[in-house]
Amino acid sequence: MNKCHLFSLVFFYFLLVSVSSDVIHDSCDKAAKGDPNIKFDFCVSSFEGNPKAKTATGVADLVKVAIETAMANVTSISSIISKLLDNKTLDTYARNCLEDCSELYSGAGSSIQSGGKAFEGKDYGTANAEISSAMDAPDTCEEQFKEKKGFVSPLTKENNNFFQLLAIILSFMNLVPK
């Protein structure tokens, strides 16, 4: 391969990385400015480490990446809940809350899958409704622990991050040209 071809390939690579970085930063900036639930740094860090996000050429690509990330989060949070439920000395109230959270996250996973399919089919209204529906899981899961005095949710960080990720998806969907 001659030097000219090599230079062209390297230039194209850096141009592609620069474009995807701009898409991520611009999209996250708009999302954070438009929704108080979205933190710019969280948004950017949610995408910068993802190889698929690095090749994004538009916000629609980032929606797809975020939906995949949200599904991975559902799996991870469900695993955490299962491990917490394995604790035989767990208080009955906490156990009931965690079992409810498990069901909520199962439903959220189904909603996200449906929302992803609707988005792929350009049915943005249904996609928005499905992703919005999934937002009930982290909120309800967190709130039920607060109903009984003295209880603290062991899932606060996960619930907050998941809620924010779903807010990013909704915000990004609104940025997609129709």
mmCIF file of C-alpha atoms in Angstrom:
data_model
loop_
_atom_site.group_PDB
_atom_site.id
_atom_site.type_symbol
_atom_site.label_atom_id
_atom_site.label_comp_id
_atom_site.label_asym_id
_atom_site.label_seq_id
_atom_site.Cartn_x
_atom_site.Cartn_y
_atom_site.Cartn_z
ATOM 1 C CA MET A 1 0.000 0.000 0.000
ATOM 2 C CA ASN A 2 1.497 3.329 -0.925
ATOM 3 C CA LYS A 3 1.749 6.269 1.448
ATOM 4 C CA CYS A 4 -1.050 8.189 -0.261
ATOM 5 C CA HIS A 5 -3.543 5.364 0.331
ATOM 6 C CA LEU A 6 -2.407 4.922 3.905
ATOM 7 C CA PHE A 7 -2.717 8.646 4.563
ATOM 8 C CA SER A 8 -6.231 8.621 3.059
ATOM 9 C CA LEU A 9 -7.315 5.730 5.265
ATOM 10 C CA VAL A 10 -5.953 7.344 8.416
ATOM 11 C CA PHE A 11 -7.547 10.671 7.502
ATOM 12 C CA PHE A 12 -10.923 8.992 6.853
ATOM 13 C CA TYR A 13 -10.735 7.140 10.190
ATOM 14 C CA PHE A 14 -10.074 10.321 12.151
ATOM 15 C CA LEU A 15 -12.792 12.130 10.242
ATOM 16 C CA LEU A 16 -15.285 9.375 11.107
ATOM 17 C CA VAL A 17 -14.296 9.394 14.782
ATOM 18 C CA SER A 18 -14.574 13.188 14.841
ATOM 19 C CA VAL A 19 -18.037 13.122 13.236
ATOM 20 C CA SER A 20 -19.372 10.512 15.685
ATOM 21 C CA SER A 21 -17.905 12.438 18.617
ATOM 22 C CA ASP A 22 -19.650 15.579 17.379
ATOM 23 C CA VAL A 23 -22.941 13.670 16.996
ATOM 24 C CA ILE A 24 -22.644 12.361 20.556
ATOM 25 C CA HIS A 25 -21.694 15.710 22.081
ATOM 26 C CA ASP A 26 -24.244 17.724 20.086
ATOM 27 C CA SER A 27 -27.062 15.279 20.806
ATOM 28 C CA CYS A 28 -26.205 15.044 24.503
ATOM 29 C CA ASP A 29 -25.958 18.823 24.743
ATOM 30 C CA LYS A 30 -29.436 19.266 23.246
ATOM 31 C CA ALA A 31 -30.860 16.500 25.433
ATOM 32 C CA ALA A 32 -29.354 17.891 28.650
ATOM 33 C CA LYS A 33 -30.549 21.413 27.868
ATOM 34 C CA GLY A 34 -34.049 20.160 27.079
ATOM 35 C CA ASP A 35 -34.577 17.802 30.022
ATOM 36 C CA PRO A 36 -33.506 18.398 33.642
ATOM 37 C CA ASN A 37 -33.399 14.613 34.174
ATOM 38 C CA ILE A 38 -30.456 14.292 31.763
ATOM 39 C CA LYS A 39 -26.918 15.104 32.836
ATOM 40 C CA PHE A 40 -24.578 15.939 29.948
ATOM 41 C CA ASP A 41 -21.595 14.006 31.363
ATOM 42 C CA PHE A 42 -23.698 10.893 31.996
ATOM 43 C CA CYS A 43 -25.074 11.099 28.465
ATOM 44 C CA VAL A 44 -21.664 11.432 26.821
ATOM 45 C CA SER A 45 -20.104 8.674 28.933
ATOM 46 C CA SER A 46 -23.012 6.370 28.040
ATOM 47 C CA PHE A 47 -21.955 6.520 24.395
ATOM 48 C CA GLU A 48 -18.239 7.241 24.197
ATOM 49 C CA GLY A 49 -17.211 3.783 25.356
ATOM 50 C CA ASN A 50 -19.572 2.004 22.989
ATOM 51 C CA PRO A 51 -18.011 0.945 19.659
ATOM 52 C CA LYS A 52 -21.369 1.182 17.858
ATOM 53 C CA ALA A 53 -21.816 4.766 19.042
ATOM 54 C CA LYS A 54 -18.390 5.639 17.663
ATOM 55 C CA THR A 55 -19.661 4.918 14.162
ATOM 56 C CA ALA A 56 -22.907 6.873 14.604
ATOM 57 C CA THR A 57 -23.539 9.376 11.853
ATOM 58 C CA GLY A 58 -26.771 10.765 13.270
ATOM 59 C CA VAL A 59 -28.995 10.861 16.307
ATOM 60 C CA ALA A 60 -31.111 7.945 14.981
ATOM 61 C CA ASP A 61 -28.015 5.738 15.255
ATOM 62 C CA LEU A 62 -27.596 6.855 18.866
ATOM 63 C CA VAL A 63 -31.224 5.972 19.642
ATOM 64 C CA LYS A 64 -30.550 2.417 18.474
ATOM 65 C CA VAL A 65 -27.381 2.215 20.585
ATOM 66 C CA ALA A 66 -29.207 3.606 23.632
ATOM 67 C CA ILE A 67 -32.008 1.064 23.236
ATOM 68 C CA GLU A 68 -29.429 -1.753 23.153
ATOM 69 C CA THR A 69 -27.766 -0.255 26.229
ATOM 70 C CA ALA A 70 -31.108 -0.018 28.026
ATOM 71 C CA MET A 71 -31.800 -3.690 27.313
ATOM 72 C CA ALA A 72 -28.380 -4.594 28.705
ATOM 73 C CA ASN A 73 -29.228 -2.520 31.782
ATOM 74 C CA VAL A 74 -32.474 -4.438 32.285
ATOM 75 C CA THR A 75 -30.507 -7.690 32.237
ATOM 76 C CA SER A 76 -27.898 -6.338 34.640
ATOM 77 C CA ILE A 77 -30.437 -4.900 37.084
ATOM 78 C CA SER A 78 -32.470 -8.111 36.991
ATOM 79 C CA SER A 79 -29.309 -10.030 37.867
ATOM 80 C CA ILE A 80 -28.607 -7.691 40.789
ATOM 81 C CA ILE A 81 -32.175 -8.167 42.038
ATOM 82 C CA SER A 82 -31.823 -11.962 41.806
ATOM 83 C CA LYS A 83 -28.613 -11.855 43.833
ATOM 84 C CA LEU A 84 -30.263 -9.662 46.464
ATOM 85 C CA LEU A 85 -33.209 -12.066 46.654
ATOM 86 C CA ASP A 86 -30.791 -14.952 47.313
ATOM 87 C CA ASN A 87 -30.114 -13.434 50.744
ATOM 88 C CA LYS A 88 -32.042 -15.699 53.147
ATOM 89 C CA THR A 89 -32.027 -13.108 55.954
ATOM 90 C CA LEU A 90 -33.690 -10.448 53.811
ATOM 91 C CA ASP A 91 -36.530 -8.606 55.520
ATOM 92 C CA THR A 92 -40.005 -9.557 54.215
ATOM 93 C CA TYR A 93 -40.795 -5.984 53.178
ATOM 94 C CA ALA A 94 -37.517 -5.630 51.276
ATOM 95 C CA ARG A 95 -38.068 -9.042 49.648
ATOM 96 C CA ASN A 96 -41.552 -7.990 48.489
ATOM 97 C CA CYS A 97 -40.170 -4.723 47.113
ATOM 98 C CA LEU A 98 -37.421 -6.543 45.226
ATOM 99 C CA GLU A 99 -39.881 -9.070 43.800
ATOM 100 C CA ASP A 100 -42.021 -6.156 42.587
ATOM 101 C CA CYS A 101 -38.918 -4.510 41.103
ATOM 102 C CA SER A 102 -38.109 -7.743 39.294
ATOM 103 C CA GLU A 103 -41.558 -7.773 37.685
ATOM 104 C CA LEU A 104 -41.304 -4.059 36.851
ATOM 105 C CA TYR A 105 -37.966 -4.519 35.104
ATOM 106 C CA SER A 106 -39.265 -7.547 33.213
ATOM 107 C CA GLY A 107 -42.093 -5.393 31.905
ATOM 108 C CA ALA A 108 -39.668 -2.581 31.121
ATOM 109 C CA GLY A 109 -37.595 -4.960 29.012
ATOM 110 C CA SER A 110 -40.651 -5.914 26.984
ATOM 111 C CA SER A 111 -41.588 -2.252 26.532
ATOM 112 C CA ILE A 112 -38.081 -1.334 25.401
ATOM 113 C CA GLN A 113 -38.036 -4.192 22.875
ATOM 114 C CA SER A 114 -41.408 -3.078 21.513
ATOM 115 C CA GLY A 115 -40.239 0.530 21.464
ATOM 116 C CA GLY A 116 -37.097 -0.447 19.579
ATOM 117 C CA LYS A 117 -39.083 -2.331 16.949
ATOM 118 C CA ALA A 118 -41.489 0.588 16.581
ATOM 119 C CA PHE A 119 -38.569 3.005 16.201
ATOM 120 C CA GLU A 120 -37.002 0.803 13.521
ATOM 121 C CA GLY A 121 -40.350 0.860 11.703
ATOM 122 C CA LYS A 122 -40.487 4.655 12.037
ATOM 123 C CA ASP A 123 -43.585 4.428 14.245
ATOM 124 C CA TYR A 124 -42.283 7.141 16.539
ATOM 125 C CA GLY A 125 -45.533 7.585 18.485
ATOM 126 C CA THR A 126 -45.566 3.945 19.557
ATOM 127 C CA ALA A 127 -41.823 3.990 20.233
ATOM 128 C CA ASN A 128 -42.266 7.030 22.484
ATOM 129 C CA ALA A 129 -45.187 5.429 24.343
ATOM 130 C CA GLU A 130 -43.305 2.162 24.913
ATOM 131 C CA ILE A 131 -40.116 3.821 26.174
ATOM 132 C CA SER A 132 -42.185 6.166 28.361
ATOM 133 C CA SER A 133 -43.941 3.114 29.799
ATOM 134 C CA ALA A 134 -40.578 1.568 30.704
ATOM 135 C CA MET A 135 -39.762 4.662 32.778
ATOM 136 C CA ASP A 136 -42.290 3.514 35.382
ATOM 137 C CA ALA A 137 -40.025 0.627 36.421
ATOM 138 C CA PRO A 138 -37.156 2.545 38.036
ATOM 139 C CA ASP A 139 -39.452 5.186 39.491
ATOM 140 C CA THR A 140 -41.941 2.735 41.027
ATOM 141 C CA CYS A 141 -39.161 0.417 42.195
ATOM 142 C CA GLU A 142 -37.431 3.267 44.008
ATOM 143 C CA GLU A 143 -40.587 4.782 45.492
ATOM 144 C CA GLN A 144 -41.895 1.605 47.067
ATOM 145 C CA PHE A 145 -38.796 1.322 49.258
ATOM 146 C CA LYS A 146 -39.503 4.817 50.581
ATOM 147 C CA GLU A 147 -43.057 3.916 51.604
ATOM 148 C CA LYS A 148 -41.845 2.201 54.768
ATOM 149 C CA LYS A 149 -39.816 4.364 57.094
ATOM 150 C CA GLY A 150 -36.229 3.301 57.567
ATOM 151 C CA PHE A 151 -35.906 1.384 54.317
ATOM 152 C CA VAL A 152 -33.379 2.394 51.704
ATOM 153 C CA SER A 153 -33.462 0.986 48.222
ATOM 154 C CA PRO A 154 -30.400 -1.096 47.371
ATOM 155 C CA LEU A 155 -31.065 -0.166 43.721
ATOM 156 C CA THR A 156 -30.999 3.635 43.908
ATOM 157 C CA LYS A 157 -27.984 4.066 41.629
ATOM 158 C CA GLU A 158 -29.251 1.541 39.092
ATOM 159 C CA ASN A 159 -32.771 3.018 39.115
ATOM 160 C CA ASN A 160 -31.486 6.563 38.637
ATOM 161 C CA ASN A 161 -29.116 5.597 35.806
ATOM 162 C CA PHE A 162 -31.767 3.540 34.047
ATOM 163 C CA PHE A 163 -34.325 6.348 34.307
ATOM 164 C CA GLN A 164 -31.801 8.808 32.882
ATOM 165 C CA LEU A 165 -30.917 6.447 30.019
ATOM 166 C CA LEU A 166 -34.598 6.161 29.084
ATOM 167 C CA ALA A 167 -34.937 9.952 29.259
ATOM 168 C CA ILE A 168 -31.998 10.190 26.835
ATOM 169 C CA ILE A 169 -33.714 7.783 24.436
ATOM 170 C CA LEU A 170 -36.917 9.854 24.493
ATOM 171 C CA SER A 171 -35.013 13.089 24.033
ATOM 172 C CA PHE A 172 -32.973 11.680 21.163
ATOM 173 C CA MET A 173 -36.109 10.304 19.479
ATOM 174 C CA ASN A 174 -37.502 13.833 19.495
ATOM 175 C CA LEU A 175 -34.340 15.024 17.723
ATOM 176 C CA VAL A 176 -34.687 12.524 14.875
ATOM 177 C CA PRO A 177 -35.807 14.261 11.674
ATOM 178 C CA LYS A 178 -39.276 13.048 10.767
#
